[in-house]
Coordinates of C-alpha atoms and ligand atoms in Angstrom, one line a residue:
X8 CA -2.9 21.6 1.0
X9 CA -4.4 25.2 0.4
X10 CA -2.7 27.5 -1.5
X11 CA -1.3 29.8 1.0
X12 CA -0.9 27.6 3.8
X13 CA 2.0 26.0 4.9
X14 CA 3.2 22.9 3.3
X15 CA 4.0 20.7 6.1
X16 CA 7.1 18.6 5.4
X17 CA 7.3 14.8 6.6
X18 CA 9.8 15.1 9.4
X19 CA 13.1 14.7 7.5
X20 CA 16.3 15.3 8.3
X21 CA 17.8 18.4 6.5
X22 CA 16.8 22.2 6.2
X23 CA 13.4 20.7 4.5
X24 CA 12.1 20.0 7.5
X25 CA 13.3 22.2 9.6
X26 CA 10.3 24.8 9.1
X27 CA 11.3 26.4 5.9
X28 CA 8.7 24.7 4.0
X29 CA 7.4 26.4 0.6
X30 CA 4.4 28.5 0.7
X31 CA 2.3 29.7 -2.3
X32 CA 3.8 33.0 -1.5
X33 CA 7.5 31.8 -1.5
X34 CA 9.2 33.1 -4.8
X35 CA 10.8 30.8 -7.0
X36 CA 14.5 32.6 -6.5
X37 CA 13.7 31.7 -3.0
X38 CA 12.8 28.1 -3.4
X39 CA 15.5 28.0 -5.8
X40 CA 18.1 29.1 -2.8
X41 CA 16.5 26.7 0.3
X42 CA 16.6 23.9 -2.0
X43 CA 20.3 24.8 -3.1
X44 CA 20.8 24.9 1.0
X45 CA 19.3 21.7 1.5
X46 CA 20.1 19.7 -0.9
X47 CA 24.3 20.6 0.1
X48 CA 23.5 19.9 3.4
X49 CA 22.3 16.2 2.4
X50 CA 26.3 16.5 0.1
X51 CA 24.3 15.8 -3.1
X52 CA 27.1 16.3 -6.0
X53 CA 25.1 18.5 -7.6
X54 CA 23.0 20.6 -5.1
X55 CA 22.1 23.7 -7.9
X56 CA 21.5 21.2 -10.7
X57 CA 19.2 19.4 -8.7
X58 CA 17.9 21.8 -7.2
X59 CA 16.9 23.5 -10.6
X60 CA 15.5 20.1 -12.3
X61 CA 13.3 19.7 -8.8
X62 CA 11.9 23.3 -9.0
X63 CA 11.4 23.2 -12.8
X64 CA 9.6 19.5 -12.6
X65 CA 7.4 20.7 -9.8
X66 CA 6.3 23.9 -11.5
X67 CA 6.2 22.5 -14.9
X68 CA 8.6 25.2 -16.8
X69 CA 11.6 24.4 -18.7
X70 CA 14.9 25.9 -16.8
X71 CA 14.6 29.2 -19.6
X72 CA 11.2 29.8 -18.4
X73 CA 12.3 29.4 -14.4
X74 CA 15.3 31.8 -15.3
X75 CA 13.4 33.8 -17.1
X76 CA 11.0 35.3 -14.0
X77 CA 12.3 34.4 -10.4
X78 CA 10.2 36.9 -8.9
X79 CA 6.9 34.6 -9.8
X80 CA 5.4 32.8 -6.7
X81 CA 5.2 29.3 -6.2
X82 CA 1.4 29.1 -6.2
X83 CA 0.0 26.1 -6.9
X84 CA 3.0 24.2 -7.5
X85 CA 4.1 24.7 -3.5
X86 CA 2.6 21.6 -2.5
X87 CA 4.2 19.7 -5.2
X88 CA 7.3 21.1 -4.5
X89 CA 7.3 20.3 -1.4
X90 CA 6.4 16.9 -1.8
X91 CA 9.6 16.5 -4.6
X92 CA 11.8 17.7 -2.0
X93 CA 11.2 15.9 0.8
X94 CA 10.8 12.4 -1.8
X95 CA 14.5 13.7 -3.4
X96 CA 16.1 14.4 0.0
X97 CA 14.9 10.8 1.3
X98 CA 16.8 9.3 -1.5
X99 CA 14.2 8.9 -4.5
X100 CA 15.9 9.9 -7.7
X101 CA 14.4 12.6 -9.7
X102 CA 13.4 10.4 -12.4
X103 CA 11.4 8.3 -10.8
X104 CA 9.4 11.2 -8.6
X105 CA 8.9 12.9 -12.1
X106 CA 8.2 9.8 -14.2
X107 CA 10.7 10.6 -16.6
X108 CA 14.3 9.9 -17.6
X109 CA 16.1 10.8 -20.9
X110 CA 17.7 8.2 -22.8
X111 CA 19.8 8.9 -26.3
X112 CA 17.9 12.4 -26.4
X113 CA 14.4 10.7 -26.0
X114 CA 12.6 11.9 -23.0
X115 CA 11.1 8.0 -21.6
X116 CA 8.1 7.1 -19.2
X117 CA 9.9 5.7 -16.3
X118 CA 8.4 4.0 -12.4
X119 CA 9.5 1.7 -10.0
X120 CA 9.0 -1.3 -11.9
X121 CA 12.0 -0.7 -14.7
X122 CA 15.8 0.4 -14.1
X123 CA 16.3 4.2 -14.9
X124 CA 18.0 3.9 -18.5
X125 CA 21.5 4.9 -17.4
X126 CA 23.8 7.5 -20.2
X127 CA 26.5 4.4 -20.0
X128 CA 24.1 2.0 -21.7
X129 CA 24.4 4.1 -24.3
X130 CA 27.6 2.4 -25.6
X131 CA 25.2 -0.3 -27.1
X132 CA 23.7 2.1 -29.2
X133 CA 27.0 3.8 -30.3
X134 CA 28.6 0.1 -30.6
X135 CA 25.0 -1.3 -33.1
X136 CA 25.6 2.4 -34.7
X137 CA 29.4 2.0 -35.7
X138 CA 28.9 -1.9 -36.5
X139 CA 26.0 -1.9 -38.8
X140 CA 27.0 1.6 -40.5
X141 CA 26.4 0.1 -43.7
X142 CA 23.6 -1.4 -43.0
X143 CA 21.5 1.8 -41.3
X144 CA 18.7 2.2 -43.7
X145 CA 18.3 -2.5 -43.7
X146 CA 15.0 -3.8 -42.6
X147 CA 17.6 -5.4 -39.7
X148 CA 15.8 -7.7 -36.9
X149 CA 16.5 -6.9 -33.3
X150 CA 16.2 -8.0 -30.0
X151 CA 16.5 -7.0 -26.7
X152 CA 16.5 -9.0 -23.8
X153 CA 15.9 -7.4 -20.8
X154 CA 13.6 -4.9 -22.2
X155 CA 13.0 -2.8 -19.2
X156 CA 11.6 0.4 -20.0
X157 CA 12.4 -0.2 -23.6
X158 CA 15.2 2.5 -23.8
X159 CA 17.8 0.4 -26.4
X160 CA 14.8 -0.9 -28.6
X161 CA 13.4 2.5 -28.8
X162 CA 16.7 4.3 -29.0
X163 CA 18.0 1.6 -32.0
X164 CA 14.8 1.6 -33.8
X165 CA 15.2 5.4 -33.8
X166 CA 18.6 5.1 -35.3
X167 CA 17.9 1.9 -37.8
X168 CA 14.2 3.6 -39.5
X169 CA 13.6 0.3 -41.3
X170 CA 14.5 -2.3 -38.6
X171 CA 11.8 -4.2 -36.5
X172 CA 12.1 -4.7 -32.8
X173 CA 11.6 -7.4 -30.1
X174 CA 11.5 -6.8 -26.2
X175 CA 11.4 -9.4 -23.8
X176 CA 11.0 -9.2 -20.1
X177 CA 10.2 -11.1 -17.5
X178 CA 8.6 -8.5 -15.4
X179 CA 5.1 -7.7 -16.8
X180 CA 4.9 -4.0 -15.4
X181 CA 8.5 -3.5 -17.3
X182 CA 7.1 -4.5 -20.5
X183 CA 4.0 -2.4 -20.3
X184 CA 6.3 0.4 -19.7
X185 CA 8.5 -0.2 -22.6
X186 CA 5.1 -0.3 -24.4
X187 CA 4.2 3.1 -23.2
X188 CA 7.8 4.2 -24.4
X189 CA 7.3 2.6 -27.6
X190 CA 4.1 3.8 -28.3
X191 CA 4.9 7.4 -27.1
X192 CA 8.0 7.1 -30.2
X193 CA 5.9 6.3 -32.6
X194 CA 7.6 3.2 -33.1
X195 CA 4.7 0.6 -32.4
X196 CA 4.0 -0.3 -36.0
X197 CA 7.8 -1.9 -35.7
X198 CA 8.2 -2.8 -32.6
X199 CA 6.5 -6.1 -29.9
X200 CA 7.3 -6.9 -26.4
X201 CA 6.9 -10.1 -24.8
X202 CA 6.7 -11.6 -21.3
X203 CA 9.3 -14.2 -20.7
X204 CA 12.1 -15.6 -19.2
X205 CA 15.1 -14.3 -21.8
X206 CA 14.9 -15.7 -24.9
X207 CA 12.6 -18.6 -24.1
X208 CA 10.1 -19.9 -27.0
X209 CA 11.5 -16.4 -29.1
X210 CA 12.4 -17.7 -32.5
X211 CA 15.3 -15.6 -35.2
X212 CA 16.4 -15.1 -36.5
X213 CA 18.1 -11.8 -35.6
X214 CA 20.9 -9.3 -37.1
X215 CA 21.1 -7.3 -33.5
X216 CA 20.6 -8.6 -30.1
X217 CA 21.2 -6.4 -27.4
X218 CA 20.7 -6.7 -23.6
X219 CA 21.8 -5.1 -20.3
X220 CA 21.2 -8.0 -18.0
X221 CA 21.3 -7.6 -14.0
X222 CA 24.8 -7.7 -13.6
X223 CA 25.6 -6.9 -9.8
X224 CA 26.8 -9.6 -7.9
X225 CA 23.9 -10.2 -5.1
X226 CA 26.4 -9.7 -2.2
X227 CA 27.2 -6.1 -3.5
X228 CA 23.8 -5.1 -4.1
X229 CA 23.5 -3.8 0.1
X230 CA 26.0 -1.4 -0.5
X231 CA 24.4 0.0 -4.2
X232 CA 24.0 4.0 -3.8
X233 CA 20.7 4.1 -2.2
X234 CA 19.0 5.7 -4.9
X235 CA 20.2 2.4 -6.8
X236 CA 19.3 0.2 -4.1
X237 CA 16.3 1.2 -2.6
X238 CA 14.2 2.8 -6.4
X239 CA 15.4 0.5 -9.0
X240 CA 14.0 -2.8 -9.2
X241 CA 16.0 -5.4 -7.7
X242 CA 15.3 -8.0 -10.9
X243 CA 17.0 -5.5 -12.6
X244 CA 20.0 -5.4 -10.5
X245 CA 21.0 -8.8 -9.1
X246 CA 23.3 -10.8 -11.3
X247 CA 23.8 -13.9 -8.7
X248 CA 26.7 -14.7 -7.0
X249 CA 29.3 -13.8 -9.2
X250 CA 27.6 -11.0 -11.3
X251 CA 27.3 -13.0 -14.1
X252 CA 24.3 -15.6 -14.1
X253 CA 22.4 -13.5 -16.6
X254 CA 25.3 -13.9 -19.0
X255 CA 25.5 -17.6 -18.9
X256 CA 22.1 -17.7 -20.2
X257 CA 21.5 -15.0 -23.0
X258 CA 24.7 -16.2 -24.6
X259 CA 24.4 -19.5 -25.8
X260 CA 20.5 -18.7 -26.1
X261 CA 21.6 -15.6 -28.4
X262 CA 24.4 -17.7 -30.7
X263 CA 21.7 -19.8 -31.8
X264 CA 19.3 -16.4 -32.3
X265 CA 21.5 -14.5 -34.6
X266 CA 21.5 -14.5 -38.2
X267 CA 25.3 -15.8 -39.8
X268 CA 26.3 -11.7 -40.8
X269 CA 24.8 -11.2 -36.8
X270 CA 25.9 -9.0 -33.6
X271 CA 25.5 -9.6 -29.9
X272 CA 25.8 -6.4 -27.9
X273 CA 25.9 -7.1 -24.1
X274 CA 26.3 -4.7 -21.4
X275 CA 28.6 -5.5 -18.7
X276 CA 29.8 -3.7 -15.1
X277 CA 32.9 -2.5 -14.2
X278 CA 35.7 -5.2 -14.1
X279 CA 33.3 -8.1 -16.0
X280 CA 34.8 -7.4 -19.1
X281 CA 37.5 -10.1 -19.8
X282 CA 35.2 -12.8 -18.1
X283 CA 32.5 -12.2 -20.3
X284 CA 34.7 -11.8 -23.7
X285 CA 35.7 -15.6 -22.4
X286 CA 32.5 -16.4 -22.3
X287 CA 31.6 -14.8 -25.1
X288 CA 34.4 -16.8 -26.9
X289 CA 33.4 -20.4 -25.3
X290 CA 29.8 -19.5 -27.0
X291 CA 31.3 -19.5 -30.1
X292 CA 31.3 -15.7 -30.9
X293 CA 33.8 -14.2 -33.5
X294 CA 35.8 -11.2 -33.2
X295 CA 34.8 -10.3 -30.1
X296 CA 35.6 -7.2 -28.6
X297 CA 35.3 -4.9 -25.5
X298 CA 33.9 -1.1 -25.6
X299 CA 34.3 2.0 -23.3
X300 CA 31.9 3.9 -22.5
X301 CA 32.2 7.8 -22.0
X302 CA 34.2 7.5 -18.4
X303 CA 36.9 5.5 -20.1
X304 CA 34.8 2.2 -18.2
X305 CA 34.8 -1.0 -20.4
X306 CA 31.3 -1.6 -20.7
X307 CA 30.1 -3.4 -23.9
X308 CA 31.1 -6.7 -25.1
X309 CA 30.6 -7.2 -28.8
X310 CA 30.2 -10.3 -31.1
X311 CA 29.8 -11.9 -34.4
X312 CA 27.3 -14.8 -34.9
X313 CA 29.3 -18.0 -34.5
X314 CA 27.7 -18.9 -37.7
X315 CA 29.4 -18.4 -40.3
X316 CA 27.7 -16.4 -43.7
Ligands
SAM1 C1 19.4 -3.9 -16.1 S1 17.7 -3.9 -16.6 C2 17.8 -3.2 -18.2 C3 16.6 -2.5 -18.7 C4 16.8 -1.8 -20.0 N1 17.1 -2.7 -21.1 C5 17.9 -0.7 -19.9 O1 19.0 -1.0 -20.5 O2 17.7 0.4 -19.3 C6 17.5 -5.6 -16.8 C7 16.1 -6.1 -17.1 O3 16.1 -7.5 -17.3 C8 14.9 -8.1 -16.8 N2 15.1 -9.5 -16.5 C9 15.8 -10.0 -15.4 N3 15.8 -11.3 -15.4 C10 15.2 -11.7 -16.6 C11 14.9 -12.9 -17.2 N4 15.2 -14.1 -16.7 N5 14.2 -12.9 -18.4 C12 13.9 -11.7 -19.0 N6 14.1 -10.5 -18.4 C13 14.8 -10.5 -17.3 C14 14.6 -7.2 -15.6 O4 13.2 -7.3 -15.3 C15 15.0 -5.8 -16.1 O5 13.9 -5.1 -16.7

């Protein structure tokens, strides 16, 4: 598209296509406002928010810099902006159209391939935080199955400066993601991923393994939020039957894993709580316990090593 010409949107439904496409003339107070429109008529929950992250990805300034001269034309970034809205109004989350997605305040490489890194899965890192607080500056071994983009092995190698990380997935283009996240930290010097099917040939032992297994029960997956359904990978979604196939492998794999003074951290949906503490329990775990996540959602199960120190 040239710059002044009119960015043709892909017949959508919404205002975006309804002529009111962006122009390299259009000012960005104006974009700001048609976006606004559109994005409430699509009932978005938050129509300005997004509509602010959209026109600040698609002209490349932080939301101080947008704010800061809304008289500027679009120029250049028009076509792009255009392109954003009409991917965001069809359903694509913002992340993945920008290739980005912040996860315990570090700003990670995200695509199709891996599960946007969701603010509840930060529970694990609070949990590993509170459980190991003595133990924060401990050359401590962990593992993550179900690396995906790598956003808890980066996130606790962050928080534990002397620990060493392993990431295992079975999808090859999630672990080369997690690499580009690791690398991207600065934490490759402490941190491997591996291709494999949980924790299959891995030998311990460990002090921390963590993973936020596909959990949704494959009959539920049809009526996921489209932006679930349809952008993140469906590996990374479907727990079988009951939700909790995923489990019944990475626990007795992980009991064997963990050093005797070790901690399992698993993430679990909404409602899977008390099955997985039994299961948890039947594994051998000690002291097992549940944790809540921000919306008052129990969403971590936590366990000692059923070996004893
Ligand atoms: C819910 S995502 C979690 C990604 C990341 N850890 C996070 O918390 O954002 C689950 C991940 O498990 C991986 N996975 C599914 N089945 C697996 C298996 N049998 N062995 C290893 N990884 C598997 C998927 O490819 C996906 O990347």
């Amino acid at each position: 598209v040239r710059i002044g010409e009119e960015v043709q949107a892909l017949p959508r439904p919404g205002r975006l296509s309804e002529g009111n496409a962006f122009t390299a003339l259009t000012t960005r107070a104006e974009a700001f406002r048609r976006l606004v429109e559109a994005f409430r008529d699509l009932n978005f929950d938050e129509p300005a928010r997004e509509a602010r992250l959209t026109l600040c990805a698609a002209c490349g300034l932080s939301p101080t810099a947008m704010i800061a001269a809304p008289d500027e034309r679009l120029g250049q970034a028009a076509a792009r902006l255009g392109e954003f809205a009409v991917r965001r109004a069809d359903g694509e989350p913002l992340s993945k159209i920008i290739g980005r997605r912040e996860f315990w305040g570090l700003p990670l490489f995200v695509s199709r391939d891996v599960l946007d890194p969701r603010p509840e899965t930060e529970t694990i890192v609070e949990a590993a935080v509170a459980l190991f607080a003595g133990r924060r500056s401990e050359p401590i071994r962990v593992l993550d199955l179900g690396v995906g983009s790598g956003a808890l092995l980066c996130a606790l190698l962050i928080e534990f400066p002397a620990a060493r990380g392993l990431g295992v997935d079975r999808s090859e283009a999630a672990a080369a993601v997690a690499r580009a996240n690791i690398e991207a930290c600065g934490l490759a010097e402490r941190a491997e991923v591996r291709i494999g099917d949980w924790a299959d040939g891995v030998d311990g032992p460990f002090d921390l393994i963590v993973s936020n297994p596909p959990y949704v029960p494959s009959g539920d997956i049809a009526n996921l939020p489209r932006e679930v359904r349809d952008h993140d990978p469906r590996a990374a979604l479907d727990g079988g039957a009951d939700g909790l196939e995923a489990f019944r492998a990475i626990l007795p794999a992980s009991a064997v894993l963990l050093s005797p003074d070790g901690r399992l951290i698993v993430e679990v949906g909404a409602g899977q709580a008390r099955s997985v503490l039994a299961m948890a329990a039947e594994a051998g775990f000690r002291d097992a316990a549940k944790w809540r996540d921000l919306a008052g959602v129990e969403r971590a199960v936590a366990g000692r090593s059923p070996r004893r120190v």
